[in-house]
Amino acid sequence: MTCREVSIRGPPAAFVGRPATHPQGRRTWQTEGDFPDCLAIGNFSSSHELQRSAMKKVLLALTTLTLLATSAEARTWAEIKKSGTIKVATEGAFPPFNLMKGKQLTGFEVDLANALGKQLGLKVEWTVQPFDSLLIGLNQDRYDFVIASHGITPERQKAVDFSDPHYCTGGAIVTRPGGPLTAKALAGKSVAVQVGTTYLENVRKVPGVGDVKTFPRDVDAQAALMAGRVDAWVGDRFTGLDLVKAQKGKIVQGDLLFRERNAMAVKKGNVTLLKELNAALAKAQANGTYARISNQYFGQDVRCR
């Protein structure tokens, strides 16, 4: 299969980016095919016209989100509990957080949500769909909450309510040996990054940074680095660590450009569900469930400290 043109994940603050990160064992790095299949997308997506078009689309999406948030009624906790099923959505393309292994949905966030559902005495019903439509679907009451590595930003908080953070991360510099490992070293260097993400927003703030090449998907940006078409890639720190491990010395991870908190999203105003999710998350963190799942995927506890 070859890479398809995918919809943009959102504006710098409105659709904070995990890779597909991402957000999305953890890594078949190409969800649609091998790295070479995706390289042509990089040239296309780096054009100013595409960036302008993408920004118009994501701004429209954010406006749609805000409007949808004011209509209809989400299921309350009492209604969810009575039904015996909680409906959860994710992207399924952002390893190791959420991904498809064959027909099986798995990943850190998937296992965590399943554990929370069990604690709440509920069956978990999953929906998988593109990242940029997850919050829109939430505000259309297609599911009860979303767990897909959404960074908490002021813009998103206008459209949805966030739980307590279920993990903390940051945007990391990844490069080939001898490449730039710090923000200062990015001066004059080319950087690959996914469009519409906090990664892109923060890369553009780096003083003197060279050519910033944008890509529709995080895996496409990674492919550009692996092919030697850019000096560095900036993406999620845990995604970067996985990629470094998979490439066995071909690339290295440098400094973090920024840090962020990621959380589950519920429809704005659904305070009863939000309360139960926060309580279930706190319980999982207290009884060792969270640490067990986190160590399985990352070899460490990734909760916010």
PDB file of C-alpha atoms in Angstrom:
ATOM      1  CA  MET A   1       0.000   0.000   0.000  1.00  0.00           C
ATOM      2  CA  THR A   2       1.128   3.565  -0.518  1.00  0.00           C
ATOM      3  CA  CYS A   3       0.564   6.609   1.588  1.00  0.00           C
ATOM      4  CA  ARG A   4      -2.731   8.380   1.191  1.00  0.00           C
ATOM      5  CA  GLU A   5      -3.357  12.075   1.591  1.00  0.00           C
ATOM      6  CA  VAL A   6      -4.711  12.334   5.102  1.00  0.00           C
ATOM      7  CA  SER A   7      -6.556  15.127   6.811  1.00  0.00           C
ATOM      8  CA  ILE A   8      -4.569  17.522   8.929  1.00  0.00           C
ATOM      9  CA  ARG A   9      -4.548  16.957  12.678  1.00  0.00           C
ATOM     10  CA  GLY A  10      -5.388  20.484  13.658  1.00  0.00           C
ATOM     11  CA  PRO A  11      -3.991  23.922  14.408  1.00  0.00           C
ATOM     12  CA  PRO A  12      -0.972  24.310  16.635  1.00  0.00           C
ATOM     13  CA  ALA A  13      -3.055  24.596  19.777  1.00  0.00           C
ATOM     14  CA  ALA A  14      -6.389  23.143  18.791  1.00  0.00           C
ATOM     15  CA  PHE A  15      -5.281  19.700  17.700  1.00  0.00           C
ATOM     16  CA  VAL A  16      -2.103  19.117  19.648  1.00  0.00           C
ATOM     17  CA  GLY A  17      -0.085  16.474  18.103  1.00  0.00           C
ATOM     18  CA  ARG A  18       0.908  13.133  19.080  1.00  0.00           C
ATOM     19  CA  PRO A  19       2.221  11.220  16.256  1.00  0.00           C
ATOM     20  CA  ALA A  20      -0.079   8.818  14.695  1.00  0.00           C
ATOM     21  CA  THR A  21       1.548  10.048  17.387  1.00  0.00           C
ATOM     22  CA  HIS A  22       1.339  10.150  17.728  1.00  0.00           C
ATOM     23  CA  PRO A  23      -0.293   9.110  18.817  1.00  0.00           C
ATOM     24  CA  GLN A  24      -0.806   6.430  17.712  1.00  0.00           C
ATOM     25  CA  GLY A  25       4.736  -3.902  20.319  1.00  0.00           C
ATOM     26  CA  ARG A  26       5.056  -0.316  19.564  1.00  0.00           C
ATOM     27  CA  ARG A  27       6.158   0.227  16.089  1.00  0.00           C
ATOM     28  CA  THR A  28       5.531  -0.677  12.698  1.00  0.00           C
ATOM     29  CA  TRP A  29       6.590   2.809  11.877  1.00  0.00           C
ATOM     30  CA  GLN A  30       4.667   2.971   8.656  1.00  0.00           C
ATOM     31  CA  THR A  31       0.957   2.383   9.038  1.00  0.00           C
ATOM     32  CA  GLU A  32       0.247   2.510   5.302  1.00  0.00           C
ATOM     33  CA  GLY A  33       3.407   1.042   3.846  1.00  0.00           C
ATOM     34  CA  ASP A  34       7.167   1.304   3.906  1.00  0.00           C
ATOM     35  CA  PHE A  35       9.011   4.589   4.412  1.00  0.00           C
ATOM     36  CA  PRO A  36       9.878   5.129   0.720  1.00  0.00           C
ATOM     37  CA  ASP A  37       6.194   5.053  -0.206  1.00  0.00           C
ATOM     38  CA  CYS A  38       5.628   8.233   1.768  1.00  0.00           C
ATOM     39  CA  LEU A  39       8.491  10.392   0.692  1.00  0.00           C
ATOM     40  CA  ALA A  40       6.638  12.178  -2.096  1.00  0.00           C
ATOM     41  CA  ILE A  41       4.156  13.535   0.420  1.00  0.00           C
ATOM     42  CA  GLY A  42       6.888  15.553   2.092  1.00  0.00           C
ATOM     43  CA  ASN A  43       7.508  17.690  -0.982  1.00  0.00           C
ATOM     44  CA  PHE A  44       3.840  18.267  -1.490  1.00  0.00           C
ATOM     45  CA  SER A  45       2.958  19.106   2.078  1.00  0.00           C
ATOM     46  CA  SER A  46       5.751  21.561   2.625  1.00  0.00           C
ATOM     47  CA  SER A  47       4.343  24.081   0.179  1.00  0.00           C
ATOM     48  CA  HIS A  48       2.968  27.353   1.483  1.00  0.00           C
ATOM     49  CA  GLU A  49      -0.302  26.699  -0.298  1.00  0.00           C
ATOM     50  CA  LEU A  50      -0.868  23.452   1.523  1.00  0.00           C
ATOM     51  CA  GLN A  51      -0.084  25.063   4.855  1.00  0.00           C
ATOM     52  CA  ARG A  52      -2.549  27.869   4.201  1.00  0.00           C
ATOM     53  CA  SER A  53      -5.180  25.377   3.076  1.00  0.00           C
ATOM     54  CA  ALA A  54      -4.521  23.166   6.075  1.00  0.00           C
ATOM     55  CA  MET A  55      -4.860  26.061   8.499  1.00  0.00           C
ATOM     56  CA  LYS A  56      -8.193  27.058   6.986  1.00  0.00           C
ATOM     57  CA  LYS A  57      -9.430  23.502   7.405  1.00  0.00           C
ATOM     58  CA  VAL A  58      -8.337  23.152  11.000  1.00  0.00           C
ATOM     59  CA  LEU A  59      -9.729  26.538  11.983  1.00  0.00           C
ATOM     60  CA  LEU A  60     -13.027  25.488  10.443  1.00  0.00           C
ATOM     61  CA  ALA A  61     -12.841  22.235  12.378  1.00  0.00           C
ATOM     62  CA  LEU A  62     -12.248  24.105  15.640  1.00  0.00           C
ATOM     63  CA  THR A  63     -15.198  26.392  14.948  1.00  0.00           C
ATOM     64  CA  THR A  64     -17.330  23.341  14.234  1.00  0.00           C
ATOM     65  CA  LEU A  65     -16.207  21.775  17.496  1.00  0.00           C
ATOM     66  CA  THR A  66     -17.191  24.832  19.504  1.00  0.00           C
ATOM     67  CA  LEU A  67     -20.603  25.040  17.859  1.00  0.00           C
ATOM     68  CA  LEU A  68     -21.286  21.336  18.323  1.00  0.00           C
ATOM     69  CA  ALA A  69     -20.326  21.556  21.976  1.00  0.00           C
ATOM     70  CA  THR A  70     -23.393  23.690  22.633  1.00  0.00           C
ATOM     71  CA  SER A  71     -25.910  21.301  21.077  1.00  0.00           C
ATOM     72  CA  ALA A  72     -27.491  18.022  22.183  1.00  0.00           C
ATOM     73  CA  GLU A  73     -26.866  16.229  25.466  1.00  0.00           C
ATOM     74  CA  ALA A  74     -24.095  13.768  26.231  1.00  0.00           C
ATOM     75  CA  ARG A  75     -24.880  10.658  28.247  1.00  0.00           C
ATOM     76  CA  THR A  76     -24.549  11.344  31.949  1.00  0.00           C
ATOM     77  CA  TRP A  77     -22.727   8.988  34.284  1.00  0.00           C
ATOM     78  CA  ALA A  78     -26.058   7.635  35.542  1.00  0.00           C
ATOM     79  CA  GLU A  79     -27.129   6.811  31.981  1.00  0.00           C
ATOM     80  CA  ILE A  80     -23.794   5.201  31.161  1.00  0.00           C
ATOM     81  CA  LYS A  81     -23.834   3.106  34.327  1.00  0.00           C
ATOM     82  CA  LYS A  82     -27.385   1.964  33.666  1.00  0.00           C
ATOM     83  CA  SER A  83     -26.457   0.864  30.127  1.00  0.00           C
ATOM     84  CA  GLY A  84     -23.490  -1.170  31.370  1.00  0.00           C
ATOM     85  CA  THR A  85     -21.303   0.070  28.491  1.00  0.00           C
ATOM     86  CA  ILE A  86     -19.024   3.058  28.120  1.00  0.00           C
ATOM     87  CA  LYS A  87     -18.202   4.202  24.585  1.00  0.00           C
ATOM     88  CA  VAL A  88     -14.598   5.234  24.003  1.00  0.00           C
ATOM     89  CA  ALA A  89     -12.866   6.582  20.888  1.00  0.00           C
ATOM     90  CA  THR A  90      -9.233   6.723  19.813  1.00  0.00           C
ATOM     91  CA  GLU A  91      -7.187   7.032  16.631  1.00  0.00           C
ATOM     92  CA  GLY A  92      -5.575   3.614  16.488  1.00  0.00           C
ATOM     93  CA  ALA A  93      -2.546   4.956  14.615  1.00  0.00           C
ATOM     94  CA  PHE A  94      -0.277   6.462  17.251  1.00  0.00           C
ATOM     95  CA  PRO A  95       1.956   3.782  18.707  1.00  0.00           C
ATOM     96  CA  PRO A  96       2.665   2.960  21.441  1.00  0.00           C
ATOM     97  CA  PHE A  97      -0.322   4.904  22.753  1.00  0.00           C
ATOM     98  CA  ASN A  98      -2.999   3.517  20.454  1.00  0.00           C
ATOM     99  CA  LEU A  99      -2.541   1.327  17.387  1.00  0.00           C
ATOM    100  CA  MET A 100      -3.923  -1.583  15.409  1.00  0.00           C
ATOM    101  CA  LYS A 101      -1.984  -4.865  15.461  1.00  0.00           C
ATOM    102  CA  GLY A 102      -3.794  -6.766  12.767  1.00  0.00           C
ATOM    103  CA  LYS A 103      -7.435  -6.438  13.774  1.00  0.00           C
ATOM    104  CA  GLN A 104      -6.598  -5.912  17.437  1.00  0.00           C
ATOM    105  CA  LEU A 105      -6.696  -2.432  18.981  1.00  0.00           C
ATOM    106  CA  THR A 106      -3.929  -2.077  21.542  1.00  0.00           C
ATOM    107  CA  GLY A 107      -1.534   0.405  23.131  1.00  0.00           C
ATOM    108  CA  PHE A 108      -0.954   2.178  26.416  1.00  0.00           C
ATOM    109  CA  GLU A 109      -4.089   4.313  26.201  1.00  0.00           C
ATOM    110  CA  VAL A 110      -6.221   1.380  25.077  1.00  0.00           C
ATOM    111  CA  ASP A 111      -5.073  -0.789  27.974  1.00  0.00           C
ATOM    112  CA  LEU A 112      -5.519   2.096  30.399  1.00  0.00           C
ATOM    113  CA  ALA A 113      -9.060   2.853  29.224  1.00  0.00           C
ATOM    114  CA  ASN A 114      -9.956  -0.836  29.420  1.00  0.00           C
ATOM    115  CA  ALA A 115      -8.620  -0.901  32.988  1.00  0.00           C
ATOM    116  CA  LEU A 116     -10.655   2.184  33.895  1.00  0.00           C
ATOM    117  CA  GLY A 117     -13.761   0.602  32.399  1.00  0.00           C
ATOM    118  CA  LYS A 118     -13.198  -2.523  34.480  1.00  0.00           C
ATOM    119  CA  GLN A 119     -12.820  -0.445  37.637  1.00  0.00           C
ATOM    120  CA  LEU A 120     -16.080   1.306  36.821  1.00  0.00           C
ATOM    121  CA  GLY A 121     -17.821  -2.026  36.250  1.00  0.00           C
ATOM    122  CA  LEU A 122     -18.493  -1.281  32.597  1.00  0.00           C
ATOM    123  CA  LYS A 123     -17.907  -2.942  29.249  1.00  0.00           C
ATOM    124  CA  VAL A 124     -15.778  -0.763  26.956  1.00  0.00           C
ATOM    125  CA  GLU A 125     -17.017  -0.263  23.397  1.00  0.00           C
ATOM    126  CA  TRP A 126     -14.335   1.136  21.097  1.00  0.00           C
ATOM    127  CA  THR A 127     -14.551   3.440  18.082  1.00  0.00           C
ATOM    128  CA  VAL A 128     -11.493   4.048  15.886  1.00  0.00           C
ATOM    129  CA  GLN A 129     -11.382   7.036  13.549  1.00  0.00           C
ATOM    130  CA  PRO A 130      -9.001   9.734  12.265  1.00  0.00           C
ATOM    131  CA  PHE A 131      -7.514  12.011  14.895  1.00  0.00           C
ATOM    132  CA  ASP A 132      -8.869  15.238  13.446  1.00  0.00           C
ATOM    133  CA  SER A 133     -12.483  14.066  13.718  1.00  0.00           C
ATOM    134  CA  LEU A 134     -12.322  12.569  17.223  1.00  0.00           C
ATOM    135  CA  LEU A 135     -13.409  15.659  19.137  1.00  0.00           C
ATOM    136  CA  ILE A 136     -16.076  16.466  16.568  1.00  0.00           C
ATOM    137  CA  GLY A 137     -17.526  12.976  17.034  1.00  0.00           C
ATOM    138  CA  LEU A 138     -17.405  13.475  20.790  1.00  0.00           C
ATOM    139  CA  ASN A 139     -19.504  16.607  20.512  1.00  0.00           C
ATOM    140  CA  GLN A 140     -21.935  14.731  18.262  1.00  0.00           C
ATOM    141  CA  ASP A 141     -22.443  12.222  21.112  1.00  0.00           C
ATOM    142  CA  ARG A 142     -21.053   9.296  19.118  1.00  0.00           C
ATOM    143  CA  TYR A 143     -19.100   8.161  22.174  1.00  0.00           C
ATOM    144  CA  ASP A 144     -18.662   9.130  25.814  1.00  0.00           C
ATOM    145  CA  PHE A 145     -14.998  10.070  25.947  1.00  0.00           C
ATOM    146  CA  VAL A 146     -11.843  10.207  23.852  1.00  0.00           C
ATOM    147  CA  ILE A 147      -8.408   8.955  24.835  1.00  0.00           C
ATOM    148  CA  ALA A 148      -5.973   9.773  22.028  1.00  0.00           C
ATOM    149  CA  SER A 149      -3.024  11.745  23.386  1.00  0.00           C
ATOM    150  CA  HIS A 150      -4.721  15.117  23.207  1.00  0.00           C
ATOM    151  CA  GLY A 151      -2.532  17.794  24.715  1.00  0.00           C
ATOM    152  CA  ILE A 152      -4.377  20.203  26.981  1.00  0.00           C
ATOM    153  CA  THR A 153      -4.507  23.638  25.341  1.00  0.00           C
ATOM    154  CA  PRO A 154      -6.674  26.724  25.941  1.00  0.00           C
ATOM    155  CA  GLU A 155      -8.220  26.397  22.480  1.00  0.00           C
ATOM    156  CA  ARG A 156      -9.263  22.789  23.024  1.00  0.00           C
ATOM    157  CA  GLN A 157     -10.617  23.644  26.446  1.00  0.00           C
ATOM    158  CA  LYS A 158     -13.110  25.923  24.732  1.00  0.00           C
ATOM    159  CA  ALA A 159     -14.553  22.917  22.890  1.00  0.00           C
ATOM    160  CA  VAL A 160     -14.277  20.007  25.354  1.00  0.00           C
ATOM    161  CA  ASP A 161     -13.561  19.284  29.006  1.00  0.00           C
ATOM    162  CA  PHE A 162     -10.393  17.429  29.927  1.00  0.00           C
ATOM    163  CA  SER A 163      -9.791  14.896  32.649  1.00  0.00           C
ATOM    164  CA  ASP A 164      -6.788  14.998  34.916  1.00  0.00           C
ATOM    165  CA  PRO A 165      -3.730  14.243  32.748  1.00  0.00           C
ATOM    166  CA  HIS A 166      -3.176  10.550  32.108  1.00  0.00           C
ATOM    167  CA  TYR A 167       0.439  11.089  31.085  1.00  0.00           C
ATOM    168  CA  CYS A 168       3.037  13.797  30.595  1.00  0.00           C
ATOM    169  CA  THR A 169       5.360  14.036  27.631  1.00  0.00           C
ATOM    170  CA  GLY A 170       7.127  16.577  25.448  1.00  0.00           C
ATOM    171  CA  GLY A 171       8.387  17.347  21.977  1.00  0.00           C
ATOM    172  CA  ALA A 172      11.835  15.824  21.404  1.00  0.00           C
ATOM    173  CA  ILE A 173      14.536  16.388  18.811  1.00  0.00           C
ATOM    174  CA  VAL A 174      15.491  13.200  16.962  1.00  0.00           C
ATOM    175  CA  THR A 175      18.379  13.143  14.507  1.00  0.00           C
ATOM    176  CA  ARG A 176      21.108  11.008  12.988  1.00  0.00           C
ATOM    177  CA  PRO A 177      24.402  10.609  14.903  1.00  0.00           C
ATOM    178  CA  GLY A 178      26.302  13.887  14.679  1.00  0.00           C
ATOM    179  CA  GLY A 179      23.125  15.868  13.996  1.00  0.00           C
ATOM    180  CA  PRO A 180      21.545  18.674  16.061  1.00  0.00           C
ATOM    181  CA  LEU A 181      20.573  17.599  19.587  1.00  0.00           C
ATOM    182  CA  THR A 182      19.609  20.946  21.127  1.00  0.00           C
ATOM    183  CA  ALA A 183      17.392  23.897  20.238  1.00  0.00           C
ATOM    184  CA  LYS A 184      20.501  26.021  19.692  1.00  0.00           C
ATOM    185  CA  ALA A 185      21.925  23.409  17.321  1.00  0.00           C
ATOM    186  CA  LEU A 186      18.784  23.593  15.146  1.00  0.00           C
ATOM    187  CA  ALA A 187      19.886  27.007  13.864  1.00  0.00           C
ATOM    188  CA  GLY A 188      20.172  26.760  10.098  1.00  0.00           C
ATOM    189  CA  LYS A 189      19.077  23.110  10.104  1.00  0.00           C
ATOM    190  CA  SER A 190      16.117  21.518   8.325  1.00  0.00           C
ATOM    191  CA  VAL A 191      13.457  19.969  10.545  1.00  0.00           C
ATOM    192  CA  ALA A 192      10.609  17.592   9.696  1.00  0.00           C
ATOM    193  CA  VAL A 193       7.436  17.927  11.732  1.00  0.00           C
ATOM    194  CA  GLN A 194       3.762  17.061  11.455  1.00  0.00           C
ATOM    195  CA  VAL A 195       1.508  19.905  10.391  1.00  0.00           C
ATOM    196  CA  GLY A 196      -1.056  21.263  12.849  1.00  0.00           C
ATOM    197  CA  THR A 197       0.736  20.167  16.011  1.00  0.00           C
ATOM    198  CA  THR A 198       2.362  21.693  19.055  1.00  0.00           C
ATOM    199  CA  TYR A 199       5.593  20.251  17.684  1.00  0.00           C
ATOM    200  CA  LEU A 200       5.344  22.555  14.675  1.00  0.00           C
ATOM    201  CA  GLU A 201       4.338  25.513  16.836  1.00  0.00           C
ATOM    202  CA  ASN A 202       7.374  25.084  19.071  1.00  0.00           C
ATOM    203  CA  VAL A 203       9.847  24.330  16.278  1.00  0.00           C
ATOM    204  CA  ARG A 204       8.941  27.631  14.657  1.00  0.00           C
ATOM    205  CA  LYS A 205       9.832  29.414  17.897  1.00  0.00           C
ATOM    206  CA  VAL A 206      13.427  28.145  17.798  1.00  0.00           C
ATOM    207  CA  PRO A 207      15.752  31.097  17.030  1.00  0.00           C
ATOM    208  CA  GLY A 208      17.410  30.738  13.647  1.00  0.00           C
ATOM    209  CA  VAL A 209      15.861  27.390  12.793  1.00  0.00           C
ATOM    210  CA  GLY A 210      16.324  26.547   9.133  1.00  0.00           C
ATOM    211  CA  ASP A 211      13.846  24.985   6.717  1.00  0.00           C
ATOM    212  CA  VAL A 212      10.811  23.611   8.561  1.00  0.00           C
ATOM    213  CA  LYS A 213       9.257  20.900   6.412  1.00  0.00           C
ATOM    214  CA  THR A 214       5.698  19.930   7.318  1.00  0.00           C
ATOM    215  CA  PHE A 215       4.031  16.585   6.683  1.00  0.00           C
ATOM    216  CA  PRO A 216       0.413  15.410   6.973  1.00  0.00           C
ATOM    217  CA  ARG A 217       1.346  12.545   9.302  1.00  0.00           C
ATOM    218  CA  ASP A 218       4.008  12.092  11.915  1.00  0.00           C
ATOM    219  CA  VAL A 219       5.264   8.876  10.307  1.00  0.00           C
ATOM    220  CA  ASP A 220       5.883  10.801   7.080  1.00  0.00           C
ATOM    221  CA  ALA A 221       8.041  13.297   8.982  1.00  0.00           C
ATOM    222  CA  GLN A 222       9.966  10.400  10.518  1.00  0.00           C
ATOM    223  CA  ALA A 223      10.456   8.915   7.052  1.00  0.00           C
ATOM    224  CA  ALA A 224      12.040  12.152   5.843  1.00  0.00           C
ATOM    225  CA  LEU A 225      14.618  11.925   8.621  1.00  0.00           C
ATOM    226  CA  MET A 226      15.340   8.267   7.918  1.00  0.00           C
ATOM    227  CA  ALA A 227      15.814   9.033   4.216  1.00  0.00           C
ATOM    228  CA  GLY A 228      18.288  11.822   4.995  1.00  0.00           C
ATOM    229  CA  ARG A 229      16.082  14.550   3.571  1.00  0.00           C
ATOM    230  CA  VAL A 230      16.132  16.630   6.770  1.00  0.00           C
ATOM    231  CA  ASP A 231      18.563  17.141   9.627  1.00  0.00           C
ATOM    232  CA  ALA A 232      16.088  16.387  12.413  1.00  0.00           C
ATOM    233  CA  TRP A 233      12.547  15.358  13.258  1.00  0.00           C
ATOM    234  CA  VAL A 234      10.597  16.717  16.232  1.00  0.00           C
ATOM    235  CA  GLY A 235       7.815  14.623  17.747  1.00  0.00           C
ATOM    236  CA  ASP A 236       6.604  12.949  20.916  1.00  0.00           C
ATOM    237  CA  ARG A 237       9.447  11.937  23.231  1.00  0.00           C
ATOM    238  CA  PHE A 238       8.131   8.393  23.762  1.00  0.00           C
ATOM    239  CA  THR A 239       7.521   7.888  20.067  1.00  0.00           C
ATOM    240  CA  GLY A 240      11.064   9.098  19.520  1.00  0.00           C
ATOM    241  CA  LEU A 241      12.486   6.642  22.034  1.00  0.00           C
ATOM    242  CA  ASP A 242      10.657   3.794  20.320  1.00  0.00           C
ATOM    243  CA  LEU A 243      11.962   4.872  16.933  1.00  0.00           C
ATOM    244  CA  VAL A 244      15.514   5.145  18.242  1.00  0.00           C
ATOM    245  CA  LYS A 245      15.269   1.637  19.683  1.00  0.00           C
ATOM    246  CA  ALA A 246      13.825   0.225  16.469  1.00  0.00           C
ATOM    247  CA  GLN A 247      16.520   1.814  14.298  1.00  0.00           C
ATOM    248  CA  LYS A 248      19.386   0.392  16.410  1.00  0.00           C
ATOM    249  CA  GLY A 249      21.861   3.240  16.397  1.00  0.00           C
ATOM    250  CA  LYS A 250      20.890   4.876  13.117  1.00  0.00           C
ATOM    251  CA  ILE A 251      19.272   7.791  14.962  1.00  0.00           C
ATOM    252  CA  VAL A 252      19.541   9.387  18.409  1.00  0.00           C
ATOM    253  CA  GLN A 253      17.234  11.477  20.586  1.00  0.00           C
ATOM    254  CA  GLY A 254      18.265  14.890  21.864  1.00  0.00           C
ATOM    255  CA  ASP A 255      16.688  17.527  24.089  1.00  0.00           C
ATOM    256  CA  LEU A 256      13.027  18.267  24.694  1.00  0.00           C
ATOM    257  CA  LEU A 257      11.834  21.517  23.128  1.00  0.00           C
ATOM    258  CA  PHE A 258       8.787  21.691  25.394  1.00  0.00           C
ATOM    259  CA  ARG A 259       6.667  19.650  27.790  1.00  0.00           C
ATOM    260  CA  GLU A 260       2.926  19.014  27.769  1.00  0.00           C
ATOM    261  CA  ARG A 261       0.157  17.183  29.600  1.00  0.00           C
ATOM    262  CA  ASN A 262      -2.200  14.840  27.759  1.00  0.00           C
ATOM    263  CA  ALA A 263      -5.671  13.964  28.943  1.00  0.00           C
ATOM    264  CA  MET A 264      -8.958  12.255  28.147  1.00  0.00           C
ATOM    265  CA  ALA A 265     -11.704  14.443  26.693  1.00  0.00           C
ATOM    266  CA  VAL A 266     -15.425  14.473  27.458  1.00  0.00           C
ATOM    267  CA  LYS A 267     -18.151  16.631  26.015  1.00  0.00           C
ATOM    268  CA  LYS A 268     -18.133  20.075  27.557  1.00  0.00           C
ATOM    269  CA  GLY A 269     -20.330  20.206  30.633  1.00  0.00           C
ATOM    270  CA  ASN A 270     -20.442  16.455  31.253  1.00  0.00           C
ATOM    271  CA  VAL A 271     -19.304  16.906  34.843  1.00  0.00           C
ATOM    272  CA  THR A 272     -20.685  13.629  36.177  1.00  0.00           C
ATOM    273  CA  LEU A 273     -18.678  11.514  33.745  1.00  0.00           C
ATOM    274  CA  LEU A 274     -15.588  13.657  34.226  1.00  0.00           C
ATOM    275  CA  LYS A 275     -15.760  13.112  37.985  1.00  0.00           C
ATOM    276  CA  GLU A 276     -15.944   9.320  37.574  1.00  0.00           C
ATOM    277  CA  LEU A 277     -13.076   9.219  35.068  1.00  0.00           C
ATOM    278  CA  ASN A 278     -10.851  11.277  37.343  1.00  0.00           C
ATOM    279  CA  ALA A 279     -11.700   9.045  40.306  1.00  0.00           C
ATOM    280  CA  ALA A 280     -11.005   5.884  38.292  1.00  0.00           C
ATOM    281  CA  LEU A 281      -7.684   7.277  37.041  1.00  0.00           C
ATOM    282  CA  ALA A 282      -6.644   8.228  40.578  1.00  0.00           C
ATOM    283  CA  LYS A 283      -7.530   4.738  41.807  1.00  0.00           C
ATOM    284  CA  ALA A 284      -5.538   3.098  38.998  1.00  0.00           C
ATOM    285  CA  GLN A 285      -2.545   5.235  39.871  1.00  0.00           C
ATOM    286  CA  ALA A 286      -2.879   4.404  43.575  1.00  0.00           C
ATOM    287  CA  ASN A 287      -3.346   0.632  43.307  1.00  0.00           C
ATOM    288  CA  GLY A 288      -0.490  -0.077  40.899  1.00  0.00           C
ATOM    289  CA  THR A 289      -2.599  -0.681  37.781  1.00  0.00           C
ATOM    290  CA  TYR A 290      -1.345   2.450  36.050  1.00  0.00           C
ATOM    291  CA  ALA A 291       2.309   1.740  36.847  1.00  0.00           C
ATOM    292  CA  ARG A 292       2.000  -1.825  35.554  1.00  0.00           C
ATOM    293  CA  ILE A 293       0.528  -0.716  32.214  1.00  0.00           C
ATOM    294  CA  SER A 294       2.959   2.178  31.865  1.00  0.00           C
ATOM    295  CA  ASN A 295       5.993  -0.003  32.534  1.00  0.00           C
ATOM    296  CA  GLN A 296       4.758  -2.525  29.985  1.00  0.00           C
ATOM    297  CA  TYR A 297       4.957   0.076  27.220  1.00  0.00           C
ATOM    298  CA  PHE A 298       7.616   2.526  28.363  1.00  0.00           C
ATOM    299  CA  GLY A 299       9.700   0.826  31.021  1.00  0.00           C
ATOM    300  CA  GLN A 300       8.796   3.676  33.369  1.00  0.00           C
ATOM    301  CA  ASP A 301       5.865   5.404  35.034  1.00  0.00           C
ATOM    302  CA  VAL A 302       4.763   8.242  32.737  1.00  0.00           C
ATOM    303  CA  ARG A 303       2.200   9.892  34.998  1.00  0.00           C
ATOM    304  CA  CYS A 304       2.519  13.639  35.571  1.00  0.00           C
ATOM    305  CA  ARG A 305       4.519  14.483  38.694  1.00  0.00           C
TER     306      ARG A 305
END
